[in-house]
């Protein structure tokens, strides 16, 4: 029971991170039918931005504790979001009317560029966040000791997800994003500036990914220039699991994948940690290729 | 420029001049000329593939002409992005309805008013559309994709009306509808036109369209082959043979 609760909470915390990153994949896919292969690297960029802010700008002396962590997340949100917008302008918009493959190659190129830029700037060796901003306390849950940071990580990603969910479903601009995802031509006919919506999606998706990067840095303390590869892949699988293009699906898929991975590692084999994600991917592709929440309502033509 | 007064009064509302539009290397419209006056219902007739949808999509800015121009109240339209064309007052109910299937009827209608910032005006407009199509009000919270074909057509027209257009483009609004519903849609178009709105109506149902319209154009493989008043076109033997199914009526 203790092991189970530990792994469940751990899985939810990691799953929250997967979900945040998965949202970026799924939103971009939703409006452009494109996999943004550079998305995992934007996540890494968020982690390194947090590192730089803490280490180089002397922020570590000024800020501390929860408010400091919150500020870091906010700065990563904004900065990585803006990088996302620039990425779309530079790498994807010029190829909007070209064939699929060109965009895929451009996405891979952008990924390699970002990864190598970070390696040049920060070196190939892992970096360690210079200060532990988060409290080290823990609390008891049904007789099991749960670290406070784990709850914080999970609730922060949950809060960001709810914010996005509200924005997408309850605001005018959120409705416009959904409309562009459903039918770009029809969206143009009602007067939606589709380019602006695409820019906005490239602001929101990477912003959430960047926030996830800082959160991982704060939580684990150590970051590497290629961490986006692993997290990005897992999040991509999570997005497919939930149904690519579907926003609640990405949230569900991320949390589910985190839990499956954690429980699988605990009860079956540690060495197979990454294999579980692929096992889930293969199973979902066989059993339900549209993902858990994909194509929930068929459009009647 | 020399006779500015006559020019001002004679400036047509919407003009398509020498318009050529291509899909890739294939030209679909070969220099067409169409003029629409304010307050008119103009119908564009033609067989499948004649270029009717291409014409409307060019007006809405989703297709760019390779040659020629589209002028609205004397201003170039063909260089503007689609959302600005909607702001200028031209909206479209497209072929195949293209409602946002996974969104509610109300959300679809609200999106129609996306460019209209005045909330009171939009609310009034919504009320008017619910009066035109009471069925939409009954189904306001239903997902658009689960509506019947006729209801989806009402929604597509309602959504276009939510943009408070000055010119309403309708692409085959009667397609696939039961005769009684076709009559209802055409009556509604007449009622909309009575409010002063200019209408361009693309139809396969040539007889009904010509009875409703003031003037008409006949397209054949990307060219205008006939243009006349609607009564003249109804009486035209060529039109009767090709589009009205012989001499009936
Ligand atoms: N997306 C496209 N790509 C290539 N060619 C196209 C495309 N859309 C239309 N065409 C071609 O352009 C021509 C005009 O098509 P358009 O859709 O305007 O005809 P239409 O008069 O609306 O026909 P219908 O009555 O069947 O709706 C046709 O030859 C058609 O094959
Ligand atoms: Mg057509």
XYZ file of C-alpha atoms and ligand atoms in Angstrom:
582
model
C 0.000 0.000 0.000
C 2.778 2.402 0.899
C 4.629 1.604 -2.314
C 1.425 2.020 -4.285
C 0.608 5.451 -2.839
C 4.178 6.616 -3.307
C 4.191 5.535 -6.915
C 0.713 6.828 -7.625
C 1.504 10.316 -6.352
C 4.856 10.240 -8.081
C 3.203 9.162 -11.300
C 0.635 11.953 -11.057
C 3.364 14.530 -10.497
C 5.395 13.396 -13.493
C 2.192 12.881 -15.462
C 1.259 16.512 -14.847
C 4.521 17.504 -16.531
C 3.822 15.170 -19.451
C 0.352 16.664 -19.724
C 1.637 20.252 -19.821
C 4.070 19.381 -22.600
C 1.503 17.236 -24.408
C -0.834 20.240 -24.583
C 1.696 22.029 -26.776
C 1.891 19.143 -29.226
C -1.830 18.701 -29.347
C -2.729 22.382 -29.753
C -0.270 22.899 -32.593
C -1.422 19.700 -34.244
C -4.994 20.870 -33.800
C -4.580 24.066 -35.788
C -1.829 23.098 -38.250
C -1.896 19.274 -38.463
C 1.814 19.510 -37.770
C 3.947 17.851 -35.113
C 6.177 20.526 -33.666
C 9.299 18.411 -33.190
C 11.042 21.341 -31.550
C 8.510 21.401 -28.733
C 10.580 19.168 -26.420
C 13.487 21.556 -26.858
C 11.322 24.505 -25.891
C 10.634 22.599 -22.691
C 14.407 22.297 -22.174
C 14.761 25.986 -22.930
C 12.385 26.724 -20.065
C 14.493 24.610 -17.730
C 17.693 26.416 -18.746
C 16.052 29.792 -18.517
C 15.204 29.020 -14.912
C 18.782 27.939 -14.343
C 20.185 31.148 -15.857
C 17.843 33.368 -13.915
C 18.821 31.665 -10.679
C 22.538 31.356 -11.322
C 23.648 34.244 -13.486
C 21.410 37.132 -12.669
C 21.873 36.824 -8.967
C 18.212 36.155 -8.558
C 19.040 33.450 -6.067
C 19.950 36.075 -3.493
C 16.827 38.101 -4.101
C 14.068 35.614 -4.388
C 13.447 32.573 -2.373
C 10.778 30.120 -1.500
C 7.448 29.605 -3.149
C 7.009 33.124 -4.490
C 10.403 32.832 -6.154
C 9.474 29.554 -7.758
C 6.229 31.068 -8.967
C 8.075 34.012 -10.464
C 10.471 31.700 -12.273
C 7.595 29.732 -13.759
C 5.925 32.950 -14.872
C 9.095 34.232 -16.550
C 9.592 30.907 -18.338
C 5.971 31.016 -19.489
C 6.414 34.407 -21.089
C 9.905 33.973 -22.514
C 9.466 30.491 -23.982
C 6.050 31.515 -25.296
C 7.656 34.351 -27.235
C 10.345 32.009 -28.564
C 7.517 29.740 -29.719
C 5.936 32.600 -31.669
C 9.282 33.397 -33.307
C 9.818 29.727 -34.113
C 6.513 29.589 -35.962
C 7.349 32.736 -37.911
C 10.800 31.530 -38.880
C 10.406 27.787 -39.356
C 6.772 27.027 -40.120
C 4.921 30.000 -41.593
C 7.114 30.255 -44.707
C 6.268 26.604 -45.423
C 2.533 26.862 -44.698
C 1.598 26.132 -48.299
C 4.377 23.680 -49.057
C 4.046 19.940 -48.774
C 3.907 18.129 -45.429
C 7.437 16.799 -45.601
C 9.040 20.246 -45.844
C 7.374 21.283 -42.616
C 8.494 18.085 -40.895
C 12.088 18.633 -42.015
C 11.897 22.230 -40.844
C 10.561 21.086 -37.469
C 13.406 18.596 -37.072
C 15.876 21.294 -38.091
C 14.485 23.688 -35.507
C 14.807 20.969 -32.876
C 18.456 20.295 -33.730
C 19.161 24.019 -33.785
C 17.667 24.638 -30.349
C 19.327 21.602 -28.809
C 22.754 22.540 -30.106
C 22.325 26.184 -29.219
C 21.658 25.166 -25.632
C 24.627 22.789 -25.648
C 26.882 25.576 -26.927
C 25.620 27.998 -24.328
C 25.524 25.704 -21.339
C 27.808 22.801 -22.213
C 27.019 19.163 -22.704
C 27.226 18.246 -19.037
C 24.206 18.372 -16.773
C 23.582 21.562 -14.850
C 22.356 21.739 -11.300
C 19.905 24.376 -10.124
C 21.973 26.454 -7.706
C 19.331 26.894 -5.038
C 16.577 24.744 -3.689
C 13.669 27.156 -3.742
C 11.118 24.604 -2.730
C 10.593 23.522 0.857
C 11.880 20.059 1.745
C 9.055 19.304 4.147
C 6.762 16.355 3.745
C 3.438 15.264 5.189
C 1.635 12.063 6.010
C -1.118 10.743 3.784
C -2.797 7.556 4.989
C 0.328 6.622 6.857
C 2.601 7.344 3.930
C 5.145 10.161 3.863
C 4.614 12.320 0.768
C 7.036 15.136 -0.084
C 5.359 18.520 -0.193
C 7.076 19.377 -3.486
C 5.352 16.485 -5.181
C 1.947 17.883 -4.297
C 3.077 21.319 -5.332
C 4.284 20.070 -8.708
C 1.042 18.249 -9.350
C -1.216 21.081 -8.241
C 0.745 23.657 -10.261
C 0.398 21.717 -13.475
C -3.240 21.068 -12.656
C -3.811 24.785 -12.095
C -2.216 25.660 -15.440
C -4.327 23.022 -17.162
C -7.543 24.337 -15.654
C -6.604 27.856 -16.685
C -6.098 26.687 -20.254
C -9.282 24.637 -20.175
C -11.240 27.663 -19.037
C -9.641 29.889 -21.679
C -10.315 27.460 -24.515
C -13.888 26.682 -23.544
C -15.190 29.887 -22.017
C -13.695 32.789 -23.948
C -14.311 34.251 -27.393
C -10.711 33.774 -28.461
C -10.726 30.230 -27.090
C -13.740 29.496 -29.277
C -11.828 30.931 -32.236
C -8.938 28.543 -31.534
C -11.355 25.611 -31.535
C -12.966 26.883 -34.739
C -9.607 27.095 -36.524
C -8.855 23.545 -35.405
C -12.173 22.294 -36.807
C -12.232 24.080 -40.180
C -9.713 26.746 -41.080
C -11.633 27.905 -44.134
C -14.903 28.273 -42.239
C -13.008 30.126 -39.497
C -11.769 32.611 -42.092
C -15.319 33.049 -43.374
C -16.559 34.184 -39.949
C -13.763 36.740 -39.785
C -11.180 35.007 -37.632
C -7.624 36.104 -38.380
C -6.222 32.594 -38.659
C -2.587 33.720 -38.642
C -3.122 35.439 -35.335
C -4.746 32.374 -33.847
C -1.827 30.227 -34.999
C 0.603 32.689 -33.414
C -1.419 32.531 -30.229
C -1.299 28.738 -30.190
C 2.481 28.960 -30.643
C 2.513 31.316 -27.676
C 0.411 29.164 -25.364
C 1.808 25.702 -26.198
C 5.490 26.564 -25.767
C 4.644 28.727 -22.741
C 3.183 25.706 -20.979
C 6.144 23.589 -22.116
C 8.597 26.184 -20.811
C 6.789 26.340 -17.495
C 7.023 22.562 -17.296
C 10.780 22.864 -17.911
C 11.304 25.169 -14.934
C 9.086 22.982 -12.817
C 11.210 19.939 -13.626
C 14.350 21.927 -12.860
C 12.974 23.055 -9.531
C 11.697 19.596 -8.660
C 14.629 17.405 -9.668
C 17.354 20.018 -9.438
C 19.319 18.689 -12.409
C 18.845 19.452 -16.113
C 20.535 18.435 -19.380
C 20.521 19.931 -22.853
C 18.852 16.837 -24.316
C 16.220 16.251 -21.642
C 13.625 17.508 -24.107
C 14.114 14.348 -26.113
C 12.858 12.033 -23.417
C 10.167 14.288 -21.973
C 9.105 15.378 -25.431
C 8.714 11.808 -26.599
C 6.727 10.809 -23.524
C 4.500 13.842 -23.874
C 4.000 13.105 -27.556
C 2.910 9.586 -26.654
C 0.611 11.076 -24.025
C -0.949 13.340 -26.661
C -1.567 10.364 -28.943
C -2.887 8.355 -26.033
C -5.476 11.026 -25.301
C -6.219 11.648 -28.980
C -3.945 14.105 -30.800
C -5.607 17.474 -31.302
C -7.846 16.962 -28.287
C -7.049 19.227 -25.332
C -8.707 17.276 -22.482
C -7.198 14.195 -24.132
C -3.667 15.550 -23.714
C -4.338 16.262 -20.037
C -5.770 12.799 -19.437
C -3.098 11.078 -21.541
C -0.269 12.794 -19.664
C -1.577 11.909 -16.216
C -2.387 8.356 -17.259
C 1.030 7.795 -18.814
C 2.783 9.149 -15.730
C 0.861 6.786 -13.465
C 1.275 3.746 -15.728
C 4.997 4.405 -15.968
C 5.431 4.826 -12.226
C 3.373 1.770 -11.287
C 4.930 -0.326 -14.051
C 8.406 0.544 -12.899
C 7.565 -0.283 -9.306
C 5.746 -3.550 -9.859
C 7.392 -5.003 -12.935
C 10.888 -3.859 -13.759
C 12.814 -0.646 -13.231
C 14.976 -1.179 -16.294
C 11.918 -1.175 -18.500
C 10.750 2.298 -17.469
C 10.814 3.799 -20.952
C 9.435 0.651 -22.522
C 6.111 1.109 -20.752
C 5.406 4.298 -22.616
C 5.958 2.581 -25.935
C 3.936 -0.399 -24.859
C 1.068 1.982 -24.097
C 1.563 3.655 -27.469
C 1.480 0.366 -29.361
C -1.569 -0.832 -27.467
C -3.507 2.355 -28.074
C -2.615 2.357 -31.759
C -3.960 -1.178 -32.052
C -7.046 -0.891 -29.883
C -8.113 2.688 -30.410
C -6.095 4.531 -33.063
C -7.938 7.815 -32.469
C -6.791 7.880 -28.830
C -8.957 7.831 -25.749
C -10.863 11.042 -26.427
C -10.175 11.440 -30.146
C -13.118 12.011 -32.487
C -15.650 11.909 -29.693
C -18.341 13.482 -31.803
C -18.433 12.718 -35.483
C -19.267 15.716 -37.622
C -22.322 15.118 -39.668
C -21.785 16.413 -43.162
C -12.427 61.541 -63.097
C -13.890 64.154 -65.481
C -17.513 63.559 -64.518
C -17.209 62.743 -60.854
C -20.887 63.234 -60.050
C -22.216 60.678 -62.492
C -19.345 58.392 -61.552
C -20.225 58.573 -57.866
C -23.857 57.748 -58.462
C -22.962 55.100 -60.985
C -20.334 53.348 -58.834
C -21.618 49.802 -58.595
C -21.778 48.241 -55.181
C -19.724 45.137 -55.871
C -17.787 44.540 -59.061
C -15.766 41.592 -60.306
C -13.727 42.811 -63.242
C -11.793 40.526 -65.631
C -11.394 38.086 -62.793
C -9.130 35.093 -63.374
C -8.669 32.519 -60.623
C -6.560 29.354 -60.734
C -6.064 26.238 -58.678
C -2.374 25.574 -59.114
C -1.783 25.705 -62.855
C -5.425 25.056 -63.757
C -7.485 28.154 -64.369
C -11.057 27.858 -63.049
C -12.355 31.361 -63.844
C -11.442 32.868 -67.200
C -11.927 36.622 -67.000
C -15.382 36.903 -65.557
C -17.262 40.168 -65.066
C -20.062 40.441 -62.544
C -21.727 43.548 -61.142
C -24.026 43.676 -58.148
C -26.075 46.721 -57.169
C -26.984 47.622 -53.631
C -30.113 45.872 -52.355
C -30.283 43.369 -55.196
C -30.563 39.621 -55.141
C -28.235 38.372 -57.835
C -28.132 34.700 -58.637
C -25.237 32.814 -60.202
C -26.296 29.698 -62.060
C -24.272 26.995 -63.714
C -23.608 23.285 -63.954
C -21.287 21.397 -61.611
C -17.757 22.685 -61.903
C -18.765 25.896 -63.665
C -16.937 28.021 -61.106
C -19.721 29.280 -58.832
C -18.043 28.341 -55.558
C -14.729 29.606 -56.887
C -16.377 32.973 -57.539
C -17.776 33.265 -54.014
C -14.537 32.110 -52.392
C -12.677 34.750 -54.379
C -15.028 37.455 -53.112
C -14.480 36.217 -49.547
C -10.728 36.327 -50.054
C -10.036 32.618 -49.603
C -8.856 32.450 -53.195
C -6.651 35.093 -54.815
C -7.188 36.148 -58.412
C -4.238 35.895 -60.764
C -5.657 38.758 -62.770
C -8.418 41.339 -62.538
C -9.984 42.922 -59.497
C -12.847 42.835 -57.047
C -14.147 46.209 -55.921
C -16.582 46.868 -53.094
C -17.936 50.415 -53.010
C -15.002 51.394 -55.197
C -12.369 49.855 -52.910
C -10.178 46.874 -53.769
C -11.255 43.725 -51.992
C -9.017 41.169 -53.679
C -5.909 42.325 -51.822
C -7.475 42.104 -48.359
C -7.246 39.091 -46.025
C -10.530 37.216 -45.419
C -11.137 38.554 -41.914
C -10.932 42.145 -43.138
C -13.412 41.354 -45.904
C -15.818 40.142 -43.203
C -15.225 43.378 -41.297
C -16.062 45.314 -44.459
C -19.448 43.632 -44.427
C -19.306 40.600 -46.706
C -20.065 37.216 -45.158
C -20.722 33.820 -46.629
C -22.740 30.715 -45.928
C -20.484 28.240 -47.714
C -21.244 25.216 -49.822
C -21.651 22.158 -47.606
C -22.601 24.397 -44.635
C -19.304 23.871 -42.831
C -20.724 24.498 -39.384
C -18.356 23.883 -36.465
C -19.644 20.412 -35.672
C -18.201 19.908 -32.198
C -19.417 23.300 -30.994
C -22.913 24.216 -29.887
C -25.400 26.034 -32.097
C -25.059 29.117 -29.907
C -21.258 29.037 -30.094
C -21.467 28.781 -33.881
C -23.701 31.837 -33.996
C -21.485 33.766 -31.591
C -18.476 33.004 -33.768
C -20.408 34.519 -36.657
C -20.221 37.810 -34.757
C -16.482 37.421 -34.142
C -15.619 40.691 -35.875
C -18.481 42.611 -34.229
C -17.320 44.093 -30.959
C -20.654 45.625 -29.958
C -22.286 43.121 -27.604
C -25.743 44.782 -27.569
C -25.892 44.802 -31.342
C -24.861 41.137 -31.450
C -27.559 40.225 -28.910
C -30.211 42.023 -30.964
C -28.975 40.342 -34.084
C -29.118 36.965 -32.384
C -32.720 37.659 -31.423
C -33.545 38.476 -35.038
C -31.906 35.255 -36.261
C -33.855 33.249 -33.686
C -37.023 34.870 -35.067
C -36.045 33.888 -38.611
C -35.104 30.360 -37.527
C -36.970 29.428 -34.321
C -35.539 25.940 -34.653
C -32.082 27.292 -33.884
C -33.254 28.783 -30.616
C -34.790 25.469 -29.559
C -31.484 23.746 -30.288
C -29.148 26.476 -29.054
C -27.177 24.209 -26.740
C -27.070 21.206 -29.089
C -23.828 20.351 -30.889
C -24.000 21.634 -34.463
C -22.740 18.323 -35.850
C -25.820 16.563 -34.502
C -28.294 18.870 -36.305
C -30.201 17.668 -39.351
C -29.042 18.866 -42.759
C -31.764 21.501 -42.944
C -31.013 22.768 -39.469
C -27.326 22.957 -40.312
C -28.233 25.050 -43.338
C -30.220 27.427 -41.139
C -27.252 27.598 -38.806
C -24.823 28.342 -41.633
C -27.058 31.177 -42.853
C -27.610 32.406 -39.294
C -23.885 32.365 -38.627
C -23.264 34.452 -41.754
C -26.002 36.889 -40.683
C -24.418 37.295 -37.246
C -21.619 39.221 -38.952
C -24.138 41.984 -39.822
C -23.236 41.774 -43.500
C -24.066 44.316 -46.142
C -23.592 41.628 -48.759
C -24.597 38.052 -47.980
C -23.096 35.272 -50.092
C -25.089 32.025 -50.162
C -23.598 28.939 -51.792
C -26.296 26.365 -52.600
C -28.447 26.925 -49.511
C -31.115 24.492 -50.776
C -28.786 21.582 -51.493
C -30.152 18.305 -50.171
C -33.182 19.822 -48.465
C -36.783 18.649 -48.623
C -38.977 20.797 -50.944
C -40.913 22.350 -48.073
C -37.669 23.399 -46.411
C -36.329 24.761 -49.702
C -39.397 27.016 -49.889
C -38.843 28.125 -46.299
C -35.155 28.940 -46.943
C -36.036 30.924 -50.085
C -38.778 32.836 -48.262
C -36.282 33.632 -45.551
C -33.742 34.886 -48.087
C -36.433 37.198 -49.459
C -37.174 38.447 -45.952
C -33.497 39.069 -45.309
C -33.201 40.962 -48.578
C -36.197 43.119 -47.624
C -34.158 44.497 -44.727
C -31.918 46.073 -47.364
C -29.256 43.412 -47.446
C -27.669 42.621 -50.800
C -27.627 38.914 -51.610
C -25.587 36.838 -54.022
C -27.211 33.448 -54.382
C -25.497 30.463 -55.978
C -27.976 27.729 -56.818
C -28.494 24.480 -58.644
C -32.199 25.012 -58.145
C -32.330 27.513 -61.010
C -36.074 27.970 -61.205
C -36.502 28.878 -57.541
C -33.452 31.094 -57.637
C -34.621 33.024 -60.696
C -38.073 33.539 -59.212
C -36.443 35.100 -56.183
C -33.648 37.075 -57.814
C -33.578 40.453 -59.536
C -30.841 39.488 -61.976
C -28.818 36.459 -62.834
C -25.554 35.309 -64.375
C -25.015 31.968 -66.053
C -21.543 30.450 -65.772
C -20.198 27.771 -68.063
C -16.748 26.312 -67.460
C -15.380 29.453 -65.898
C -16.991 31.994 -68.220
C -20.090 34.157 -67.973
C -22.209 33.079 -70.930
C -25.420 34.943 -70.086
C -26.462 37.821 -67.905
C -29.906 39.302 -67.716
C -32.812 40.170 -65.466
C -34.285 37.178 -63.707
C -37.626 37.233 -65.620
C -35.765 37.363 -68.929
C -33.567 34.438 -67.938
C -36.645 32.462 -66.867
C -38.122 33.053 -70.288
C -34.879 32.380 -72.158
C -35.155 29.094 -74.165
C -31.444 28.305 -73.701
C -31.767 28.654 -69.957
C -34.957 26.645 -69.959
C -33.313 23.790 -71.833
C -30.082 23.742 -69.899
C -31.146 24.622 -66.364
C -34.909 24.518 -66.033
C -35.489 21.061 -67.466
C -37.277 21.997 -70.680
C -40.393 24.081 -71.221
C -42.299 23.266 -68.068
C -43.837 25.852 -65.763
N -9.533 22.839 -54.498
C -9.520 22.674 -55.829
N -8.424 22.238 -56.454
C -8.387 22.089 -57.783
N -9.414 22.354 -58.588
C -10.543 22.789 -58.029
C -10.660 22.967 -56.620
N -11.904 23.409 -56.346
C -12.529 23.493 -57.536
N -11.714 23.126 -58.536
C -12.078 23.098 -59.967
O -12.479 24.387 -60.354
C -13.617 24.323 -61.197
C -14.752 25.135 -60.615
O -15.147 24.540 -59.392
P -16.262 25.167 -58.451
O -16.226 24.427 -57.182
O -16.101 26.624 -58.409
O -17.568 24.791 -59.251
P -19.087 25.002 -58.858
O -19.711 25.782 -59.951
O -19.216 25.543 -57.495
O -19.632 23.508 -58.918
P -20.725 22.759 -58.003
O -22.052 23.085 -58.577
O -20.401 21.309 -58.198
O -20.541 23.207 -56.610
C -13.928 22.844 -61.362
O -13.366 22.410 -62.574
C -13.248 22.186 -60.215
O -12.818 20.892 -60.546
Mg -19.949 24.828 -55.778
